[in-house]
Tab-separated table of C-alpha atoms in Angstrom:
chain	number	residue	atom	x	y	z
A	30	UNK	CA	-18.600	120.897	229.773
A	31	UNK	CA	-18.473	120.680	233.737
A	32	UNK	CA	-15.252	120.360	235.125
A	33	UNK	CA	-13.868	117.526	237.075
A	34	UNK	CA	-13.844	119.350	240.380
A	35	UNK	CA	-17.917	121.117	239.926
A	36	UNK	CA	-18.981	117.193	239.728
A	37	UNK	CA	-19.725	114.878	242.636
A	38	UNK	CA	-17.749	111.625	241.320
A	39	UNK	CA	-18.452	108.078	243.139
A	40	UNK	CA	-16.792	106.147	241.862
A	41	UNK	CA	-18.003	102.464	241.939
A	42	UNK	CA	-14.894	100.671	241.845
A	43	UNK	CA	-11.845	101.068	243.351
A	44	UNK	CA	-9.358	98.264	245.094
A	45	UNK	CA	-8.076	97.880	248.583
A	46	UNK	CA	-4.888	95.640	248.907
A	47	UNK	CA	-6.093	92.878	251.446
A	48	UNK	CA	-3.066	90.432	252.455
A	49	UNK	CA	-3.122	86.579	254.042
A	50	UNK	CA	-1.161	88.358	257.023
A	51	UNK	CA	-3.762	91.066	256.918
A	52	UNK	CA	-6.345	89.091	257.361
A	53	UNK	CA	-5.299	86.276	259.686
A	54	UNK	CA	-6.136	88.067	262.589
A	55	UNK	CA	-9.700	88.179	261.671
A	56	UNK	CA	-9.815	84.952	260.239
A	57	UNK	CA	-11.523	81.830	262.128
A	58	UNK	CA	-9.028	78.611	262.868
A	59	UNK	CA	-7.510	76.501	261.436
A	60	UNK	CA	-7.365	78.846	257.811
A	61	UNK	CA	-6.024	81.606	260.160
A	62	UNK	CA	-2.897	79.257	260.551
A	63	UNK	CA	-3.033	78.671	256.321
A	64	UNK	CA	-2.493	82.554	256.039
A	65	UNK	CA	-0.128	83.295	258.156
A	66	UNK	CA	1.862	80.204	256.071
A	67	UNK	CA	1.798	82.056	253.068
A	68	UNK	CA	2.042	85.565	254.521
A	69	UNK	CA	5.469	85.742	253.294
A	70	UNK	CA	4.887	84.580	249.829
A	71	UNK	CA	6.656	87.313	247.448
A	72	UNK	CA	3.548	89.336	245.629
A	73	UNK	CA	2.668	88.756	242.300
A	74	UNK	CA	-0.134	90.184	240.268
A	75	UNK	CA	-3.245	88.991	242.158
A	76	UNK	CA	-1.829	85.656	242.476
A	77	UNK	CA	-0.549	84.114	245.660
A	78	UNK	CA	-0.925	80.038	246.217
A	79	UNK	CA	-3.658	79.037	248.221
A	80	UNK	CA	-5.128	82.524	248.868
A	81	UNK	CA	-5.623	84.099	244.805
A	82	UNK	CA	-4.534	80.986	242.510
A	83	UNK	CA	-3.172	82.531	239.476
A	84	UNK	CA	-3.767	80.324	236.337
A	85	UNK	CA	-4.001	82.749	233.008
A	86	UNK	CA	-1.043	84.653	234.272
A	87	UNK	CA	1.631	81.623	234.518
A	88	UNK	CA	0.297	80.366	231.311
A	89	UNK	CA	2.185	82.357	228.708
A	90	UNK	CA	5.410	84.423	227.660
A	91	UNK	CA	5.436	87.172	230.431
A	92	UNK	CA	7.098	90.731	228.614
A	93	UNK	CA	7.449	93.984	230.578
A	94	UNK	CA	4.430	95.541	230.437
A	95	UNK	CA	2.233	97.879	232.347
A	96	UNK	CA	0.604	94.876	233.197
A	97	UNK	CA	3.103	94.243	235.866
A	98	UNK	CA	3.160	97.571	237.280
A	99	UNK	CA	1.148	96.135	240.271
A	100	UNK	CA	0.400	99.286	241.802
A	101	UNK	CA	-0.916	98.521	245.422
A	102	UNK	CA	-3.183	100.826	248.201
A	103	UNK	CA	-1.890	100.078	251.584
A	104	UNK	CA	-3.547	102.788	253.919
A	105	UNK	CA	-7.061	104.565	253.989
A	106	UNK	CA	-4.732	107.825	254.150
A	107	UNK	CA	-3.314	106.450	251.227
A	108	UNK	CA	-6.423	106.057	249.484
A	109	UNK	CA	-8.326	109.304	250.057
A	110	UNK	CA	-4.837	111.010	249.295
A	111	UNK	CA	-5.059	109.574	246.235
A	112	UNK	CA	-8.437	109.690	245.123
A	113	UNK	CA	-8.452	113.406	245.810
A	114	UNK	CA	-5.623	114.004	242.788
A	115	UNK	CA	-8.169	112.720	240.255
A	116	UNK	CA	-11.240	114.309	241.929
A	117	UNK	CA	-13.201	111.148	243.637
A	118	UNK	CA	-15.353	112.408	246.160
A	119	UNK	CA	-16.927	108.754	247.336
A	120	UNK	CA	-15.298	105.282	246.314
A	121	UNK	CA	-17.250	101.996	246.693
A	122	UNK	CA	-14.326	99.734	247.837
A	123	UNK	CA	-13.566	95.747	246.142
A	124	UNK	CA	-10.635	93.165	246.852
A	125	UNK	CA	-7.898	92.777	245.429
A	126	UNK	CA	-7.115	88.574	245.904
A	127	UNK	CA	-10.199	88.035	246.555
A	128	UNK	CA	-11.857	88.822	242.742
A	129	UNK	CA	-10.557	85.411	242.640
A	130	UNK	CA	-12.573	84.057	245.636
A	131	UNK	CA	-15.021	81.695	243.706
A	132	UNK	CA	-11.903	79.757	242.766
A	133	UNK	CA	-10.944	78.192	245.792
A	134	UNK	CA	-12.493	74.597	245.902
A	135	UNK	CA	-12.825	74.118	249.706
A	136	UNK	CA	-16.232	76.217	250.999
A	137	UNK	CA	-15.509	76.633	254.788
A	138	UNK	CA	-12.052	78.080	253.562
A	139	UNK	CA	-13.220	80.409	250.989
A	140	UNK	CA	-16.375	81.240	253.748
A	141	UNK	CA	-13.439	81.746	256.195
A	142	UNK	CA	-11.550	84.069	253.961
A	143	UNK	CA	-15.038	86.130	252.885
A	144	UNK	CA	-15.660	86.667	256.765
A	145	UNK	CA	-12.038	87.435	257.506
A	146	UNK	CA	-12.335	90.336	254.540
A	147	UNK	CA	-15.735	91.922	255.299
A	148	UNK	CA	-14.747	92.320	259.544
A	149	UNK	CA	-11.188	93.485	258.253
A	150	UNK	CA	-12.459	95.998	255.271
A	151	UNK	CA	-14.950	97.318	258.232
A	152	UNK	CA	-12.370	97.522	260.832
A	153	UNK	CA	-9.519	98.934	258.753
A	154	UNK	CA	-11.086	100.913	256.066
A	155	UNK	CA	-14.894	101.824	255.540
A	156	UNK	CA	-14.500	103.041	259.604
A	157	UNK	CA	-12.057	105.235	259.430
A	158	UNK	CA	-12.850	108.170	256.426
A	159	UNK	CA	-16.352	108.549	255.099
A	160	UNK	CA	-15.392	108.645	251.795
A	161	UNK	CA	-14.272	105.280	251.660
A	162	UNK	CA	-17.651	102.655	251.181
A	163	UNK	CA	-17.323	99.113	251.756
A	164	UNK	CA	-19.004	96.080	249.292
A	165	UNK	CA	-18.756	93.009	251.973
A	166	UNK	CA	-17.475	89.874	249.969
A	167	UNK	CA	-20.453	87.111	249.475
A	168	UNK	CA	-18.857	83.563	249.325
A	169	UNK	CA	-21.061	81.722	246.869
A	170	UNK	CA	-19.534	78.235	248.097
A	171	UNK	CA	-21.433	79.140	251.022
A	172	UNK	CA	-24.571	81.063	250.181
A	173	UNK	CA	-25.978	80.260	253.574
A	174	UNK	CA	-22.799	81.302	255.654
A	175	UNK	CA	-23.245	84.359	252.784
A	176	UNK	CA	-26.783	85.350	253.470
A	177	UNK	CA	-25.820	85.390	257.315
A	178	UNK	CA	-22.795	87.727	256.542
A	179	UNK	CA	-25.373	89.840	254.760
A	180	UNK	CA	-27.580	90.127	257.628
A	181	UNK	CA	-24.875	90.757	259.710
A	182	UNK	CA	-23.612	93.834	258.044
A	183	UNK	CA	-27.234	95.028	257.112
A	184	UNK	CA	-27.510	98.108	259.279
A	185	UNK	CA	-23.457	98.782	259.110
A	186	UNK	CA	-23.410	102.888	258.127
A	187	UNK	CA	-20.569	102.346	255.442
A	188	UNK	CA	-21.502	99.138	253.683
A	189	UNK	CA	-23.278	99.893	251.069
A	190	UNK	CA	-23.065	96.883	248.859
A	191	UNK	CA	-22.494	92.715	248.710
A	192	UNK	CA	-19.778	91.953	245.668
A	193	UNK	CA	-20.357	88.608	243.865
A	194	UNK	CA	-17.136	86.954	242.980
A	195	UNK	CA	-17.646	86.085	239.112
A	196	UNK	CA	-14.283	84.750	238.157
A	197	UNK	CA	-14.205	81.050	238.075
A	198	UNK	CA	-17.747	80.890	239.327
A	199	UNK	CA	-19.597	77.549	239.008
A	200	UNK	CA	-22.946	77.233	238.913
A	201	UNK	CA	-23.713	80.825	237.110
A	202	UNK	CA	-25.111	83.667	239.527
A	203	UNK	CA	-28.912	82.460	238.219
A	204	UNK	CA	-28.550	79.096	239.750
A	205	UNK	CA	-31.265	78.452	242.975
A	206	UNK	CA	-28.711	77.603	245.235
A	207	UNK	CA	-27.895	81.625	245.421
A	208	UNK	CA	-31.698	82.397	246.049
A	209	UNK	CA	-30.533	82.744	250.226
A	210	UNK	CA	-28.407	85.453	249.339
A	211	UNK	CA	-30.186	87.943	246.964
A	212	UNK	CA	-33.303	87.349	249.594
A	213	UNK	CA	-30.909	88.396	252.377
A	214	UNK	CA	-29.373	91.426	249.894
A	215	UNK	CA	-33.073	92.611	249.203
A	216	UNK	CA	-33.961	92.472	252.925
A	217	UNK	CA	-30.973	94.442	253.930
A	218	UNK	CA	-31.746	96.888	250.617
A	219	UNK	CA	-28.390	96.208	249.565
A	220	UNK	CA	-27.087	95.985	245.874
A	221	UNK	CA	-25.521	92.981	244.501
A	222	UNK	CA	-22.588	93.804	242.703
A	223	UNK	CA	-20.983	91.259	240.057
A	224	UNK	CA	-17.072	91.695	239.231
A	225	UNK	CA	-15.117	89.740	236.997
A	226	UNK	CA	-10.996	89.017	236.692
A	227	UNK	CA	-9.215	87.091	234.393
A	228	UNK	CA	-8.328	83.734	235.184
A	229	UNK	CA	-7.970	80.593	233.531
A	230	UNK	CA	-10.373	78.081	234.812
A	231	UNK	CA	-12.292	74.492	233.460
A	232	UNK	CA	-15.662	76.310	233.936
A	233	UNK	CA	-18.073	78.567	231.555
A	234	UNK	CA	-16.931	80.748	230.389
A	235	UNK	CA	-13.045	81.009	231.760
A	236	UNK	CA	-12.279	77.736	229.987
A	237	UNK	CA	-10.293	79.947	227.591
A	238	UNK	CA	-7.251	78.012	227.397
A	239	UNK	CA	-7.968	77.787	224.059
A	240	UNK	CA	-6.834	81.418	223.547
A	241	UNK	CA	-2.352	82.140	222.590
A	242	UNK	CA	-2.133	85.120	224.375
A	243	UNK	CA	-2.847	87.187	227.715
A	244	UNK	CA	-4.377	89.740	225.295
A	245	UNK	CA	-7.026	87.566	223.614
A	246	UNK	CA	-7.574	86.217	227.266
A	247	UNK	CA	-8.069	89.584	229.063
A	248	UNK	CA	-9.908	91.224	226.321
A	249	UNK	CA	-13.008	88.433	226.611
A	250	UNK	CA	-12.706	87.375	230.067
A	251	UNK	CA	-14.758	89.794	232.136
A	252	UNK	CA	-17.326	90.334	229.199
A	253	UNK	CA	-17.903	87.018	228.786
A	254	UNK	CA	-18.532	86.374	232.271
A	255	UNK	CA	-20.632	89.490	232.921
A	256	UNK	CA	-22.539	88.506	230.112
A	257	UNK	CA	-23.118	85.276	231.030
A	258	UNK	CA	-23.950	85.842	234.399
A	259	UNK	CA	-26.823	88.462	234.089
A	260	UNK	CA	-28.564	86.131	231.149
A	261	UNK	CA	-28.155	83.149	233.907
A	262	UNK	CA	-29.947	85.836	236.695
A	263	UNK	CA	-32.783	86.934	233.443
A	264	UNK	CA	-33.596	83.490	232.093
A	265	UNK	CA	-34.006	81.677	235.720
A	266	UNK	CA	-35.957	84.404	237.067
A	267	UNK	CA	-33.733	85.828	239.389
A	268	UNK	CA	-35.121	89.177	238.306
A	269	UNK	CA	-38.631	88.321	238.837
A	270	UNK	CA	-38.177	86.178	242.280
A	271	UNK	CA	-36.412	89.483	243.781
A	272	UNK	CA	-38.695	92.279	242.081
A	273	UNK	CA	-36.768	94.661	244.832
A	274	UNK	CA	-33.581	93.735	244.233
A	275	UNK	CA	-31.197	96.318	242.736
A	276	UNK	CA	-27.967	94.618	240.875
A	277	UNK	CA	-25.239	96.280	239.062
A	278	UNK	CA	-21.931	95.016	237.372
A	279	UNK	CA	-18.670	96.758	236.887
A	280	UNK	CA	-15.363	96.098	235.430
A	281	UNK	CA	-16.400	94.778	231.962
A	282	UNK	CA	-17.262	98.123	230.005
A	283	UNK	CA	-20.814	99.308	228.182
A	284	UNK	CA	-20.840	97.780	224.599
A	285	UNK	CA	-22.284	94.830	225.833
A	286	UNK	CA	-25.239	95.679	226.625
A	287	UNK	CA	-26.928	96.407	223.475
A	288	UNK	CA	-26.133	93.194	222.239
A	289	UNK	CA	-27.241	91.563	225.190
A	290	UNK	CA	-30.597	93.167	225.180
A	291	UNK	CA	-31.215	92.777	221.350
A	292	UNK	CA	-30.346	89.333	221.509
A	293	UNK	CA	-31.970	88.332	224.565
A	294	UNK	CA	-35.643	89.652	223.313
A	295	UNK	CA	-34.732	87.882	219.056
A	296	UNK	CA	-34.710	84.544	221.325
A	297	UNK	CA	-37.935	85.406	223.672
A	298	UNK	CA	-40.123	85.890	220.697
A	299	UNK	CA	-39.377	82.491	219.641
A	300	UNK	CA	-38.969	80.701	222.906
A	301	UNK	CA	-40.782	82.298	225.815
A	302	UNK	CA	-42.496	79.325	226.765
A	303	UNK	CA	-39.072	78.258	228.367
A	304	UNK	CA	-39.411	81.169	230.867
A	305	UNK	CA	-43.228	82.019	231.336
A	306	UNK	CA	-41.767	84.105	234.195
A	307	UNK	CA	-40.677	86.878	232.328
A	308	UNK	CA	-43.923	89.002	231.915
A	309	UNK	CA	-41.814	91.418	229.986
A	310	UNK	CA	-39.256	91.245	227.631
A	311	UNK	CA	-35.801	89.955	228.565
A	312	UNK	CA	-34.597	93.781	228.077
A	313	UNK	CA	-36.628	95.335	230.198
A	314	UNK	CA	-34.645	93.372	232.684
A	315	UNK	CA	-31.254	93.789	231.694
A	316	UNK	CA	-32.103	97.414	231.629
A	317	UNK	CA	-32.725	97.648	234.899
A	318	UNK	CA	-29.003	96.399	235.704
A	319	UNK	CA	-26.535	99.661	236.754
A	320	UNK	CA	-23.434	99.311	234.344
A	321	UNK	CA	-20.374	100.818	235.767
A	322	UNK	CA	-17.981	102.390	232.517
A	323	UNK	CA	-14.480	101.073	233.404
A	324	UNK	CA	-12.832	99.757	231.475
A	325	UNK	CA	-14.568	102.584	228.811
A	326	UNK	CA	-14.430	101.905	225.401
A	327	UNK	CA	-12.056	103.895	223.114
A	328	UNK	CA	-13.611	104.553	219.861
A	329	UNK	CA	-12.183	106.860	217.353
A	330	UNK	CA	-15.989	108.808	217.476
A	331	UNK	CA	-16.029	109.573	221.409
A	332	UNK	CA	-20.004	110.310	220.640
A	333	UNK	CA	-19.983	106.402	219.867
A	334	UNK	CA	-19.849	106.107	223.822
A	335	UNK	CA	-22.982	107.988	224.284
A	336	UNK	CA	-24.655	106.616	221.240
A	337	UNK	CA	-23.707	102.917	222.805
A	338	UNK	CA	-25.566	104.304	226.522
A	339	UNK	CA	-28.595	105.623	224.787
A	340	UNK	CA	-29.158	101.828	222.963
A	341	UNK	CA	-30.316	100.318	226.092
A	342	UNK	CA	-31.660	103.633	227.894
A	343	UNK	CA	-28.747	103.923	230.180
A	344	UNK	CA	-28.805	107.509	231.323
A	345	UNK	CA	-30.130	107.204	234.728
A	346	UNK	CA	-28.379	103.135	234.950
A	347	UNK	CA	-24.702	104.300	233.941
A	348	UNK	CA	-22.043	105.164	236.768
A	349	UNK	CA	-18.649	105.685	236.931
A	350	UNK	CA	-15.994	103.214	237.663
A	351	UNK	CA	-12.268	103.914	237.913
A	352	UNK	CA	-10.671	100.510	238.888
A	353	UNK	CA	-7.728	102.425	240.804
A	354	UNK	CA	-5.131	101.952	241.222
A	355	UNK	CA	-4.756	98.869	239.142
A	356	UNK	CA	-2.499	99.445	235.862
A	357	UNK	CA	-5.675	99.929	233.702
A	358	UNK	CA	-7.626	102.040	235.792
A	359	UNK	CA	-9.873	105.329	233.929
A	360	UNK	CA	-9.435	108.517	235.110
A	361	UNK	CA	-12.525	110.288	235.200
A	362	UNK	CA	-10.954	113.192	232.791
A	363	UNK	CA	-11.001	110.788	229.990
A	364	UNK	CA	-14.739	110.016	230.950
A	365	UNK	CA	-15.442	113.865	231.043
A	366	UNK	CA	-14.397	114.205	227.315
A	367	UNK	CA	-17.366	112.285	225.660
A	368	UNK	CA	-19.888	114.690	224.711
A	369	UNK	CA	-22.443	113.825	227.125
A	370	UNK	CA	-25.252	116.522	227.675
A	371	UNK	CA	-24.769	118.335	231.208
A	372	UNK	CA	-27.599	116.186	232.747
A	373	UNK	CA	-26.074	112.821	231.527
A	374	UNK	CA	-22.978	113.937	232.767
A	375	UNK	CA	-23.686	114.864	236.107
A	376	UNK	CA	-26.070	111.329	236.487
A	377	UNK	CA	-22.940	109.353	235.196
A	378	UNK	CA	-20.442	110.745	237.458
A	379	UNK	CA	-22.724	111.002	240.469
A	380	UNK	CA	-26.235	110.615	240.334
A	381	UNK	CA	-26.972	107.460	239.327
A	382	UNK	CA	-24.464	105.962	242.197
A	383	UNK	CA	-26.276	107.375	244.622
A	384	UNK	CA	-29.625	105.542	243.591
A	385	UNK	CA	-28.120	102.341	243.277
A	386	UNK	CA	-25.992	102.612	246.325
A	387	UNK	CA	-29.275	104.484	248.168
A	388	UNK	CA	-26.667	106.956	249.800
A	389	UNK	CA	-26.481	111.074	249.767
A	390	UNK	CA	-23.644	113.302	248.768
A	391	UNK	CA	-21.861	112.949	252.087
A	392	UNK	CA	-21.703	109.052	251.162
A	393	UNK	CA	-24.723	108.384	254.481
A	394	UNK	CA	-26.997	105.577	253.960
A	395	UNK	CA	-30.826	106.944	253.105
């Protein structure tokens, strides 16, 4: 088994901390003058009013947990100080507050706040180390104000991705209305990247108020969503209308995908006339999509993990994820003890990232 420091690790998802008085001073009047009125707002666990609407975690009994241990990344030093302890060489960087971005009801705000993130994550971050990779925030209450963000940051060295919010997101990514931004992602050879949290919300499928518990909540809510959101993308021919289009998820685990692809192509042989686009099966599709690990399953058989990759041919679409620093982030040594064979290792760490992401080992843009 290779050890942690003879692999190149990218790791495909790791958090800035990006604050309303952070990003004020890139942010377009009048919403400048909304964050700088909650700038002072004591933090709470991705949930501030009016910038990351919390929801699921104001619901419930709230018990000391790691769950508050809201362990925050303030400085790019910070950051590549950090990632070097657990052996990161490249990190794709996501938002913090703004997982919760498809939330917000008012469009020109949340397009304020997506344009604000993507010149400050630039500016303060993806600029200033070469380790550190930027995915640019697309607003989908705005797709066209999205698309032009896209464009915008096309040829920018250290972007290397466009995140799509998934939490609270209404219509599902496979609605038409998106269509202006994968066109724009595809043109720019970008990756769309969808990303989950856990929010309470009246929309499919974070209406889970009918769950007790924080537990039964978190344990469904990114799954669910992921889930939901790549059938929307297969079944309305998002996948076919952008052949070129490379998309990958992350932050909802692997075991999921089997399922997904088993019981996407049981349905196509008995309904295919509903989507005469699909020239292949539904899994050929879903296939295609990159799967980042975190948050890995923990089975009692670690070869379970690699058993779960090889049921929907992931060696060459799995890639690493770590999540830091949030509370339940994966170390990569944890990764490194399933018994994957040298080559699968060294594509799941690595390899793999650097096809979806289209950079080198140095983290340049190919």
């Amino acid at each position: 088994m290779a050890s942690l420091q003879d692999l190149l690790i990218v790791d495909a998802d790791v958090h800035v901390h990006e604050s309303p008085g952070g990003l004020a001073p890139y942010c377009d009047p009048p919403w400048d003058v909304a964050l700088r009125n909650v700038a002072g707002v004591p933090e709470r666990y991705l949930d501030i009013p009016g910038f990351s609407p919390g929801g699921d975690g104001t619901l419930t009994a709230r018990f000391p947990s790691s769950h508050e241990a809201t362990r925050m990344v303030h400085t790019p030093e910070q950051m590549v100080a950090e990632l070097a302890e657990i052996h990161v060489d490249l990190a794709v960087l996501f938002p913090d507050h703004l997982l919760k971005l498809a939330v917000l009801p008012q469009a020109d705000y949340a397009a304020a706040l997506a344009r604000a993130y993507n010149a400050w994550l630039v500016d303060r971050w993806t600029s200033r180390h070469p380790q550190l990779l930027g995915a640019i925030v697309a607003c989908p209450q705005d797709p066209a104000d999205a698309a032009h963000e896209i464009e915008r940051y096309a040829d920018e060295p250290s972007i290397v991705a466009v995140y799509l919010p998934c939490a609270g997101l209404d219509p599902l990514w496979g609605h038409r209305s998106y269509d202006p931004i994968f066109d724009a992602a595809q043109n720019a050879r970008l990756p769309v990247m969808l990303h989950a949290v856990t929010v309470t919300s009246p929309v499919f499928p974070f209406n889970n108020h009918g769950f007790d518990t924080e537990f039964a909540r978190h344990a469904t809510s990114h799954s669910f969503s992921i889930m939901a959101n790549i059938i929307s993308m297969v079944s309305t021919g998002v996948v076919v209308r952008f052949p070129d289009l490379r998309i990958g998820v992350t932050e909802a685990g692997i075991s999921w995908m089997p399922f997904v692809c088993n019981r996407l192509d049981k349905e196509y042989l008995e309904r295919r006339r509903e989507v005469p686009f699909l020239k292949e099966r539904p899994s050929h599709y879903v296939k295609r999509v990159y799967v980042a690990t975190q948050p890995i399953e923990e089975p009692a058989r670690l070869r379970d993990i690699v058993t779960l990759m090889e049921l929907y041919d992931g060696e060459d679409t799995t890639i690493y994820a770590s999540d830091w620093p949030h509370h339940d982030f994966d170390h990569p040594m944890k990764l490194n003890q399933v018994p994957f064979s040298e080559a699968q290792r060294r594509k799941v760490f690595g390899e793999n990232a650097l096809e979806l992401f289209r950079i080198d080992s140095s983290g340049r843009r190919r």
